[in-house]
PDB file of C-alpha atoms and ligand atoms in Angstrom:
ATOM      1  CA  UNK T   1     -15.655   4.048  -3.493  1.00  0.00           C
ATOM      2  CA  UNK T   2     -12.242   6.502  -3.565  1.00  0.00           C
ATOM      3  CA  UNK T   3     -10.458   7.365  -0.660  1.00  0.00           C
ATOM      4  CA  UNK T   4      -9.976  11.342  -0.197  1.00  0.00           C
ATOM      5  CA  UNK T   5      -6.095  12.524   1.019  1.00  0.00           C
ATOM      6  CA  UNK T   6      -7.898  13.399   4.388  1.00  0.00           C
ATOM      7  CA  UNK T   7      -9.148  10.039   4.812  1.00  0.00           C
ATOM      8  CA  UNK T   8      -5.709   8.709   4.675  1.00  0.00           C
ATOM      9  CA  UNK T   9      -3.611   8.236   8.042  1.00  0.00           C
ATOM     10  CA  UNK T  10      -0.302   9.503   8.321  1.00  0.00           C
ATOM     11  CA  UNK T  11       1.119   9.178  11.451  1.00  0.00           C
ATOM     12  CA  UNK T  12       0.469  12.033  12.926  1.00  0.00           C
ATOM     13  CA  UNK T  13      -2.802  11.035  12.998  1.00  0.00           C
ATOM     14  CA  UNK T  14      -2.205   7.588  14.167  1.00  0.00           C
ATOM     15  CA  UNK T  15      -0.090   9.567  17.389  1.00  0.00           C
ATOM     16  CA  UNK T  16      -3.401  11.993  17.953  1.00  0.00           C
ATOM     17  CA  UNK T  17      -5.245   8.027  18.312  1.00  0.00           C
ATOM     18  CA  UNK T  18      -2.908   7.605  21.725  1.00  0.00           C
ATOM     19  CA  UNK T  19      -3.582  11.331  22.954  1.00  0.00           C
ATOM     20  CA  UNK T  20      -7.669  10.870  22.841  1.00  0.00           C
ATOM     21  CA  UNK T  21      -7.190   7.711  24.545  1.00  0.00           C
ATOM     22  CA  UNK T  22      -8.902   5.480  20.900  1.00  0.00           C
ATOM     23  CA  UNK T  23      -6.774   1.799  20.882  1.00  0.00           C
ATOM     24  CA  UNK T  24      -4.708   1.520  17.857  1.00  0.00           C
ATOM     25  CA  UNK T  25      -5.706  -1.190  15.375  1.00  0.00           C
ATOM     26  CA  UNK T  26      -3.100  -3.073  13.588  1.00  0.00           C
ATOM     27  CA  UNK T  27      -2.756  -6.111  11.099  1.00  0.00           C
ATOM     28  CA  UNK T  28      -0.199  -7.209   9.024  1.00  0.00           C
ATOM     29  CA  UNK T  29      -0.488  -8.191   5.304  1.00  0.00           C
ATOM     30  CA  UNK T  30       0.942  -9.448   1.819  1.00  0.00           C
ATOM     31  CA  UNK T  31      -0.826  -9.049  -0.506  1.00  0.00           C
ATOM     32  CA  UNK T  32      -3.701  -6.689  -1.819  1.00  0.00           C
ATOM     33  CA  UNK T  33      -6.247  -8.452  -1.604  1.00  0.00           C
ATOM     34  CA  UNK T  34      -5.771  -8.974   2.089  1.00  0.00           C
ATOM     35  CA  UNK T  35      -4.283  -5.258   2.504  1.00  0.00           C
ATOM     36  CA  UNK T  36      -7.977  -4.079   0.714  1.00  0.00           C
ATOM     37  CA  UNK T  37     -10.288  -6.166   3.408  1.00  0.00           C
ATOM     38  CA  UNK T  38      -8.115  -5.135   6.316  1.00  0.00           C
ATOM     39  CA  UNK T  39      -8.485  -1.412   4.943  1.00  0.00           C
ATOM     40  CA  UNK T  40     -12.014  -2.153   4.752  1.00  0.00           C
ATOM     41  CA  UNK T  41     -12.517  -3.248   7.944  1.00  0.00           C
ATOM     42  CA  UNK T  42     -10.631  -0.027   9.302  1.00  0.00           C
ATOM     43  CA  UNK T  43      -7.534  -1.111  10.116  1.00  0.00           C
ATOM     44  CA  UNK T  44      -5.342   1.837  11.544  1.00  0.00           C
ATOM     45  CA  UNK T  45      -1.756   0.530  10.425  1.00  0.00           C
ATOM     46  CA  UNK T  46      -1.219  -2.159   7.965  1.00  0.00           C
ATOM     47  CA  UNK T  47       2.372  -4.260   8.213  1.00  0.00           C
ATOM     48  CA  UNK T  48       3.936  -5.687   5.478  1.00  0.00           C
ATOM     49  CA  UNK T  49       6.058  -8.286   8.148  1.00  0.00           C
ATOM     50  CA  UNK T  50       8.863 -10.224   7.495  1.00  0.00           C
ATOM     51  CA  UNK T  51       6.373 -12.717   8.818  1.00  0.00           C
ATOM     52  CA  UNK T  52       6.149 -13.366   5.406  1.00  0.00           C
ATOM     53  CA  UNK T  53       9.010 -15.757   4.952  1.00  0.00           C
ATOM     54  CA  UNK T  54       6.688 -17.873   7.219  1.00  0.00           C
ATOM     55  CA  UNK T  55       3.365 -17.874   6.240  1.00  0.00           C
ATOM     56  CA  UNK T  56       3.292 -16.695   2.334  1.00  0.00           C
ATOM     57  CA  UNK T  57       7.250 -17.902   1.079  1.00  0.00           C
ATOM     58  CA  UNK T  58       7.570 -21.498   3.470  1.00  0.00           C
ATOM     59  CA  UNK T  59      10.451 -20.075   5.253  1.00  0.00           C
ATOM     60  CA  UNK T  60      11.213 -21.403   9.268  1.00  0.00           C
ATOM     61  CA  UNK T  61      11.520 -18.108   9.900  1.00  0.00           C
ATOM     62  CA  UNK T  62      12.284 -14.458   8.814  1.00  0.00           C
ATOM     63  CA  UNK T  63      15.918 -15.012   8.348  1.00  0.00           C
ATOM     64  CA  UNK T  64      15.736 -15.919   4.484  1.00  0.00           C
ATOM     65  CA  UNK T  65      13.141 -12.760   3.541  1.00  0.00           C
ATOM     66  CA  UNK T  66      14.919 -10.698   0.618  1.00  0.00           C
ATOM     67  CA  UNK T  67      14.808  -6.876   0.397  1.00  0.00           C
ATOM     68  CA  UNK T  68      13.314  -7.438  -2.822  1.00  0.00           C
ATOM     69  CA  UNK T  69      10.672 -10.001  -1.852  1.00  0.00           C
ATOM     70  CA  UNK T  70       9.893  -7.808   0.883  1.00  0.00           C
ATOM     71  CA  UNK T  71       9.053  -4.939  -1.370  1.00  0.00           C
ATOM     72  CA  UNK T  72       7.102  -7.194  -4.059  1.00  0.00           C
ATOM     73  CA  UNK T  73       4.818  -7.835  -1.138  1.00  0.00           C
ATOM     74  CA  UNK T  74       4.591  -4.089   0.194  1.00  0.00           C
ATOM     75  CA  UNK T  75       4.140  -2.854  -3.366  1.00  0.00           C
ATOM     76  CA  UNK T  76       1.424  -5.580  -4.149  1.00  0.00           C
ATOM     77  CA  UNK T  77      -0.473  -4.539  -0.420  1.00  0.00           C
ATOM     78  CA  UNK T  78      -0.070  -0.766  -0.956  1.00  0.00           C
ATOM     79  CA  UNK T  79      -2.071  -1.511  -4.118  1.00  0.00           C
ATOM     80  CA  UNK T  80      -4.445  -2.998  -2.232  1.00  0.00           C
ATOM     81  CA  UNK T  81      -5.172   0.474   0.202  1.00  0.00           C
ATOM     82  CA  UNK T  82      -5.700   3.445   0.411  1.00  0.00           C
ATOM     83  CA  UNK T  83      -6.963   4.384   3.674  1.00  0.00           C
ATOM     84  CA  UNK T  84      -4.119   2.592   6.702  1.00  0.00           C
ATOM     85  CA  UNK T  85      -0.962   3.606   7.222  1.00  0.00           C
ATOM     86  CA  UNK T  86       0.889   0.804   5.499  1.00  0.00           C
ATOM     87  CA  UNK T  87       4.767   0.060   7.167  1.00  0.00           C
ATOM     88  CA  UNK T  88       7.485  -2.269   4.965  1.00  0.00           C
ATOM     89  CA  UNK T  89       9.211  -4.712   7.399  1.00  0.00           C
ATOM     90  CA  UNK T  90      13.089  -4.379   7.217  1.00  0.00           C
ATOM     91  CA  UNK T  91      14.072  -7.944   6.317  1.00  0.00           C
ATOM     92  CA  UNK T  92      17.753  -9.193   8.122  1.00  0.00           C
ATOM     93  CA  UNK T  93      20.719  -7.341   7.246  1.00  0.00           C
ATOM     94  CA  UNK T  94      19.030  -4.765   4.814  1.00  0.00           C
ATOM     95  CA  UNK T  95      19.814  -2.212   7.410  1.00  0.00           C
ATOM     96  CA  UNK T  96      22.172  -3.851  10.309  1.00  0.00           C
ATOM     97  CA  UNK T  97      25.301  -2.876   8.797  1.00  0.00           C
ATOM     98  CA  UNK T  98      25.438   0.973   8.955  1.00  0.00           C
ATOM     99  CA  UNK T  99      22.898   3.862   8.992  1.00  0.00           C
ATOM    100  CA  UNK T 100      24.009   4.580   5.405  1.00  0.00           C
ATOM    101  CA  UNK T 101      22.582   0.793   3.972  1.00  0.00           C
ATOM    102  CA  UNK T 102      19.591   1.243   6.175  1.00  0.00           C
ATOM    103  CA  UNK T 103      18.604   5.036   4.626  1.00  0.00           C
ATOM    104  CA  UNK T 104      19.236   3.663   0.997  1.00  0.00           C
ATOM    105  CA  UNK T 105      17.466   0.407   1.475  1.00  0.00           C
ATOM    106  CA  UNK T 106      14.352   2.505   3.464  1.00  0.00           C
ATOM    107  CA  UNK T 107      14.005   4.789   0.574  1.00  0.00           C
ATOM    108  CA  UNK T 108      13.441   2.236  -1.319  1.00  0.00           C
ATOM    109  CA  UNK T 109       9.868   1.052   0.424  1.00  0.00           C
ATOM    110  CA  UNK T 110       8.682   4.964   0.137  1.00  0.00           C
ATOM    111  CA  UNK T 111      10.043   5.157  -3.297  1.00  0.00           C
ATOM    112  CA  UNK T 112       9.723   1.895  -5.206  1.00  0.00           C
ATOM    113  CA  UNK T 113       7.162   0.003  -3.157  1.00  0.00           C
ATOM    114  CA  UNK T 114       4.380   3.794  -1.609  1.00  0.00           C
ATOM    115  CA  UNK T 115       4.716   2.626   1.668  1.00  0.00           C
ATOM    116  CA  UNK T 116       4.279   5.705   3.916  1.00  0.00           C
ATOM    117  CA  UNK T 117       6.986   4.112   6.764  1.00  0.00           C
ATOM    118  CA  UNK T 118       9.448   1.005   7.327  1.00  0.00           C
ATOM    119  CA  UNK T 119      10.142  -0.923  10.566  1.00  0.00           C
ATOM    120  CA  UNK T 120      12.992  -2.085  11.756  1.00  0.00           C
ATOM    121  CA  UNK T 121      14.325  -4.399  14.925  1.00  0.00           C
ATOM    122  CA  UNK T 122      16.239  -2.634  17.919  1.00  0.00           C
ATOM    123  CA  UNK T 123      16.889  -0.978  20.855  1.00  0.00           C
ATOM    124  CA  UNK T 124      19.297   1.695  21.724  1.00  0.00           C
ATOM    125  CA  UNK T 125      21.866   0.316  19.338  1.00  0.00           C
ATOM    126  CA  UNK T 126      19.908   1.014  17.108  1.00  0.00           C
ATOM    127  CA  UNK T 127      18.376   4.377  17.692  1.00  0.00           C
ATOM    128  CA  UNK T 128      21.178   6.316  15.326  1.00  0.00           C
ATOM    129  CA  UNK T 129      19.626   4.041  12.430  1.00  0.00           C
ATOM    130  CA  UNK T 130      16.503   5.374  13.729  1.00  0.00           C
ATOM    131  CA  UNK T 131      17.489   9.032  14.192  1.00  0.00           C
ATOM    132  CA  UNK T 132      19.204   8.803  10.022  1.00  0.00           C
ATOM    133  CA  UNK T 133      16.231   7.322   8.236  1.00  0.00           C
ATOM    134  CA  UNK T 134      13.458  10.454  10.237  1.00  0.00           C
ATOM    135  CA  UNK T 135      16.219  13.211   9.624  1.00  0.00           C
ATOM    136  CA  UNK T 136      16.079  12.052   6.087  1.00  0.00           C
ATOM    137  CA  UNK T 137      12.511  12.106   5.918  1.00  0.00           C
ATOM    138  CA  UNK T 138      11.584   9.066   6.794  1.00  0.00           C
ATOM    139  CA  UNK T 139       8.761   7.322   9.245  1.00  0.00           C
ATOM    140  CA  UNK T 140      10.034   4.536  11.625  1.00  0.00           C
ATOM    141  CA  UNK T 141       8.122   2.217  13.484  1.00  0.00           C
ATOM    142  CA  UNK T 142      10.695   0.642  16.275  1.00  0.00           C
ATOM    143  CA  UNK T 143      10.280  -3.110  17.624  1.00  0.00           C
ATOM    144  CA  UNK T 144      11.579  -4.566  20.973  1.00  0.00           C
ATOM    145  CA  UNK T 145      11.205  -7.227  23.066  1.00  0.00           C
ATOM    146  CA  UNK T 146      11.035 -10.579  20.974  1.00  0.00           C
ATOM    147  CA  UNK T 147      12.811  -9.503  18.479  1.00  0.00           C
ATOM    148  CA  UNK T 148      12.319 -12.582  14.994  1.00  0.00           C
ATOM    149  CA  UNK T 149      15.489 -11.354  13.688  1.00  0.00           C
ATOM    150  CA  UNK T 150      17.790 -12.935  16.437  1.00  0.00           C
ATOM    151  CA  UNK T 151      16.118 -15.858  17.053  1.00  0.00           C
ATOM    152  CA  UNK T 152      19.166 -17.615  15.798  1.00  0.00           C
ATOM    153  CA  UNK T 153      21.429 -15.399  18.593  1.00  0.00           C
ATOM    154  CA  UNK T 154      18.807 -16.289  21.320  1.00  0.00           C
ATOM    155  CA  UNK T 155      18.125 -19.661  20.660  1.00  0.00           C
ATOM    156  CA  UNK T 156      14.637 -19.595  20.624  1.00  0.00           C
ATOM    157  CA  UNK T 157      11.328 -17.015  21.604  1.00  0.00           C
ATOM    158  CA  UNK T 158      10.900 -16.662  24.677  1.00  0.00           C
ATOM    159  CA  UNK T 159       9.560 -13.912  27.170  1.00  0.00           C
ATOM    160  CA  UNK T 160      11.508 -10.889  27.179  1.00  0.00           C
ATOM    161  CA  UNK T 161      11.432  -8.398  30.173  1.00  0.00           C
ATOM    162  CA  UNK T 162      11.020 -10.883  33.500  1.00  0.00           C
ATOM    163  CA  UNK T 163      14.015 -10.009  35.033  1.00  0.00           C
ATOM    164  CA  UNK T 164      14.127  -6.669  36.575  1.00  0.00           C
ATOM    165  CA  UNK T 165      17.476  -5.845  34.896  1.00  0.00           C
ATOM    166  CA  UNK T 166      16.474  -6.863  31.904  1.00  0.00           C
ATOM    167  CA  UNK T 167      13.089  -4.423  32.253  1.00  0.00           C
ATOM    168  CA  UNK T 168      15.157  -1.640  32.858  1.00  0.00           C
ATOM    169  CA  UNK T 169      16.852  -1.981  29.525  1.00  0.00           C
ATOM    170  CA  UNK T 170      14.007  -2.753  27.669  1.00  0.00           C
ATOM    171  CA  UNK T 171      12.599   0.903  29.300  1.00  0.00           C
ATOM    172  CA  UNK T 172      15.591   2.417  28.472  1.00  0.00           C
ATOM    173  CA  UNK T 173      15.435   0.979  24.602  1.00  0.00           C
ATOM    174  CA  UNK T 174      11.726   2.649  24.555  1.00  0.00           C
ATOM    175  CA  UNK T 175      12.998   6.058  25.227  1.00  0.00           C
ATOM    176  CA  UNK T 176      16.479   5.568  23.162  1.00  0.00           C
ATOM    177  CA  UNK T 177      14.117   4.830  20.459  1.00  0.00           C
ATOM    178  CA  UNK T 178      11.591   7.416  20.952  1.00  0.00           C
ATOM    179  CA  UNK T 179      14.205  10.363  21.525  1.00  0.00           C
ATOM    180  CA  UNK T 180      15.659   9.133  18.415  1.00  0.00           C
ATOM    181  CA  UNK T 181      12.554   9.764  16.558  1.00  0.00           C
ATOM    182  CA  UNK T 182      10.202   6.989  15.966  1.00  0.00           C
ATOM    183  CA  UNK T 183       6.256   7.502  15.289  1.00  0.00           C
ATOM    184  CA  UNK T 184       5.412   4.704  17.307  1.00  0.00           C
ATOM    185  CA  UNK T 185       6.924   1.344  18.443  1.00  0.00           C
ATOM    186  CA  UNK T 186       6.049  -2.152  18.706  1.00  0.00           C
ATOM    187  CA  UNK T 187       6.203  -4.474  22.124  1.00  0.00           C
ATOM    188  CA  UNK T 188       6.447  -7.780  21.554  1.00  0.00           C
ATOM    189  CA  UNK T 189       6.564 -10.944  23.807  1.00  0.00           C
ATOM    190  CA  UNK T 190       6.303  -8.289  27.341  1.00  0.00           C
ATOM    191  CA  UNK T 191       5.013  -8.968  30.939  1.00  0.00           C
ATOM    192  CA  UNK T 192       1.593  -6.842  30.773  1.00  0.00           C
ATOM    193  CA  UNK T 193       2.997  -4.571  33.794  1.00  0.00           C
ATOM    194  CA  UNK T 194       6.037  -4.134  31.860  1.00  0.00           C
ATOM    195  CA  UNK T 195       4.496  -3.157  28.685  1.00  0.00           C
ATOM    196  CA  UNK T 196       1.862  -0.657  30.543  1.00  0.00           C
ATOM    197  CA  UNK T 197       5.017   1.248  32.207  1.00  0.00           C
ATOM    198  CA  UNK T 198       6.530   1.644  28.998  1.00  0.00           C
ATOM    199  CA  UNK T 199       3.329   2.678  27.414  1.00  0.00           C
ATOM    200  CA  UNK T 200       3.134   5.544  30.451  1.00  0.00           C
ATOM    201  CA  UNK T 201       6.778   6.248  29.902  1.00  0.00           C
ATOM    202  CA  UNK T 202       6.705   7.117  26.086  1.00  0.00           C
ATOM    203  CA  UNK T 203       4.751   9.944  24.141  1.00  0.00           C
ATOM    204  CA  UNK T 204       4.232   7.545  20.880  1.00  0.00           C
ATOM    205  CA  UNK T 205       2.010   4.581  20.829  1.00  0.00           C
ATOM    206  CA  UNK T 206       3.424   1.387  21.707  1.00  0.00           C
ATOM    207  CA  UNK T 207       1.261  -1.278  19.370  1.00  0.00           C
ATOM    208  CA  UNK T 208       1.324  -5.155  21.543  1.00  0.00           C
ATOM    209  CA  UNK T 209       1.406  -8.341  20.356  1.00  0.00           C
ATOM    210  CA  UNK T 210       1.579 -10.143  22.981  1.00  0.00           C
ATOM    211  CA  UNK T 211       2.362  -7.292  25.012  1.00  0.00           C
ATOM    212  CA  UNK T 212      -0.512  -7.593  26.647  1.00  0.00           C
ATOM    213  CA  UNK T 213      -3.426  -5.222  27.068  1.00  0.00           C
ATOM    214  CA  UNK T 214      -1.471  -2.191  28.233  1.00  0.00           C
ATOM    215  CA  UNK T 215      -0.501  -0.805  24.925  1.00  0.00           C
ATOM    216  CA  UNK T 216      -1.760   2.038  22.512  1.00  0.00           C
ATOM    217  CA  UNK T 217      -3.293  -0.844  20.338  1.00  0.00           C
ATOM    218  CA  UNK T 218      -2.222  -4.067  19.471  1.00  0.00           C
ATOM    219  CA  UNK T 219      -0.894  -6.169  16.171  1.00  0.00           C
ATOM    220  CA  UNK T 220      -1.233  -9.663  15.389  1.00  0.00           C
ATOM    221  CA  UNK T 221      -0.071 -11.851  11.733  1.00  0.00           C
ATOM    222  CA  UNK T 222      -3.405 -12.055   9.606  1.00  0.00           C
ATOM    223  CA  UNK T 223      -2.864 -15.468   9.257  1.00  0.00           C
ATOM    224  CA  UNK T 224      -2.930 -16.485  13.114  1.00  0.00           C
ATOM    225  CA  UNK T 225      -6.269 -14.724  13.378  1.00  0.00           C
ATOM    226  CA  UNK T 226      -7.903 -16.721  10.343  1.00  0.00           C
ATOM    227  CA  UNK T 227      -6.468 -19.890  11.140  1.00  0.00           C
ATOM    228  CA  UNK T 228      -4.228 -19.865   7.678  1.00  0.00           C
ATOM    229  CA  UNK T 229      -1.185 -20.838   9.651  1.00  0.00           C
ATOM    230  CA  UNK T 230      -1.212 -23.736  10.901  1.00  0.00           C
ATOM    231  CA  UNK T 231       2.861 -24.609  11.371  1.00  0.00           C
ATOM    232  CA  UNK T 232       2.151 -23.088  15.342  1.00  0.00           C
ATOM    233  CA  UNK T 233       0.045 -20.991  17.046  1.00  0.00           C
ATOM    234  CA  UNK T 234       1.378 -18.530  19.310  1.00  0.00           C
ATOM    235  CA  UNK T 235      -0.087 -18.678  22.632  1.00  0.00           C
ATOM    236  CA  UNK T 236      -1.093 -14.287  22.187  1.00  0.00           C
ATOM    237  CA  UNK T 237      -2.975 -15.266  19.122  1.00  0.00           C
ATOM    238  CA  UNK T 238      -6.824 -15.427  19.224  1.00  0.00           C
ATOM    239  CA  UNK T 239      -8.304 -17.438  16.201  1.00  0.00           C
ATOM    240  CA  UNK T 240     -11.404 -15.726  15.064  1.00  0.00           C
ATOM    241  CA  UNK T 241     -11.842 -17.515  11.717  1.00  0.00           C
ATOM    242  CA  UNK T 242     -10.613 -21.019  10.961  1.00  0.00           C
ATOM    243  CA  UNK T 243     -10.469 -20.841   7.315  1.00  0.00           C
ATOM    244  CA  UNK T 244      -7.867 -23.563   6.361  1.00  0.00           C
ATOM    245  CA  UNK T 245     -10.568 -25.653   7.084  1.00  0.00           C
ATOM    246  CA  UNK T 246     -12.815 -23.818   5.248  1.00  0.00           C
ATOM    247  CA  UNK T 247     -10.183 -23.826   2.107  1.00  0.00           C
ATOM    248  CA  UNK T 248      -9.662 -27.599   2.711  1.00  0.00           C
ATOM    249  CA  UNK T 249     -13.659 -28.103   2.169  1.00  0.00           C
ATOM    250  CA  UNK T 250     -14.009 -25.892  -0.429  1.00  0.00           C
ATOM    251  CA  UNK T 251     -11.196 -27.545  -2.668  1.00  0.00           C
ATOM    252  CA  UNK T 252     -12.370 -30.890  -1.390  1.00  0.00           C
ATOM    253  CA  UNK T 253     -15.869 -30.627  -2.621  1.00  0.00           C
ATOM    254  CA  UNK T 254     -14.006 -29.123  -6.078  1.00  0.00           C
ATOM    255  CA  UNK T 255     -11.992 -32.200  -6.562  1.00  0.00           C
ATOM    256  CA  UNK T 256     -15.274 -34.873  -5.893  1.00  0.00           C
ATOM    257  CA  UNK T 257     -17.544 -33.038  -8.214  1.00  0.00           C
ATOM    258  CA  UNK T 258     -14.440 -32.798 -10.887  1.00  0.00           C
ATOM    259  CA  UNK T 259     -14.064 -36.459 -10.364  1.00  0.00           C
ATOM    260  CA  UNK T 260     -17.284 -37.206 -10.602  1.00  0.00           C
ATOM    261  CA  UNK T 261     -18.611 -35.290 -13.056  1.00  0.00           C
ATOM    262  CA  UNK T 262     -20.896 -33.358 -11.604  1.00  0.00           C
ATOM    263  CA  UNK T 263     -19.058 -29.798 -12.406  1.00  0.00           C
ATOM    264  CA  UNK T 264     -19.328 -28.025 -14.353  1.00  0.00           C
ATOM    265  CA  UNK T 265     -23.094 -28.167 -15.126  1.00  0.00           C
ATOM    266  CA  UNK T 266     -25.380 -26.089 -17.284  1.00  0.00           C
ATOM    267  CA  UNK T 267     -24.808 -23.484 -15.250  1.00  0.00           C
ATOM    268  CA  UNK T 268     -21.617 -22.649 -15.803  1.00  0.00           C
ATOM    269  CA  UNK T 269     -21.237 -24.146 -19.474  1.00  0.00           C
ATOM    270  CA  UNK T 270     -22.002 -22.386 -22.280  1.00  0.00           C
ATOM    271  CA  UNK T 271     -24.656 -23.074 -24.892  1.00  0.00           C
TER     272      UNK T 271
HETATM  273  O1  KIV J 301       7.101  -9.511  11.096  1.00  0.00           O
HETATM  274  C1  KIV J 301       5.901  -9.941  11.776  1.00  0.00           C
HETATM  275  O2  KIV J 301       4.786  -9.287  11.182  1.00  0.00           O
HETATM  276  C2  KIV J 301       5.910  -8.459  12.850  1.00  0.00           C
HETATM  277  C3  KIV J 301       4.698  -8.438  13.609  1.00  0.00           C
HETATM  278  C4  KIV J 301       4.205  -9.722  14.503  1.00  0.00           C
HETATM  279  C5  KIV J 301       5.201  -7.089  14.340  1.00  0.00           C
HETATM  280  O3  KIV J 301       6.924  -8.054  12.969  1.00  0.00           O
END
């Protein structure tokens, strides 16, 4: 069924959900098929995350993901989605060099891939870049807390904002990203109280991952909730299916039947 222009989620409509007290449902996707399924389920925001590096491309972190890889997968998701807001996640070193570099690369998500917005990691230090993109007409989703593109500096992943000083810095980061014009903010790996406080302090919605129930909405990596990614399961990720087991079982059954000659049978052959 074709989606009309009126059904399409816009950044303005997404922000209105917070005002109405409706929780935002967000999920990652990396291809047209999963994008379409998430869209059919009424997911509001689909992020083509740079988690693509681990879930689909077989890297150990998000660091090796390139702009071309991200654009390729963002375009695929856009082909499958008609209603949800699609956000392309700018990879490491595609926006950190300068606001002008960020602008040139962010524009490609809208013009070449068909995305509705881009996401980039960073707090107050990234505010001038966020402002430059928004002034040029590119909607920006911010991201603070655990920032996987800084994993080498951080030396791993840890919950941020447990100490009062770091909590204060995160609150200032959130306000700076909002003031720079971001339409929403991802909070990753924050204590529940802190993300609730940030959510109340901001006008724009917050979208939490490992940040508790006090955010305006939640985002998860689709491979985690489907039980497809087995290398590690983050504590914040709840499994709603065990698709890796289902796939192994199905491919195992197929292999057995090919080996035994049971497949193809008459029903799957031609006269
Ligand atoms: O890359 C990603 O999937 C993300 C989300 C987990 C927020 O950044």
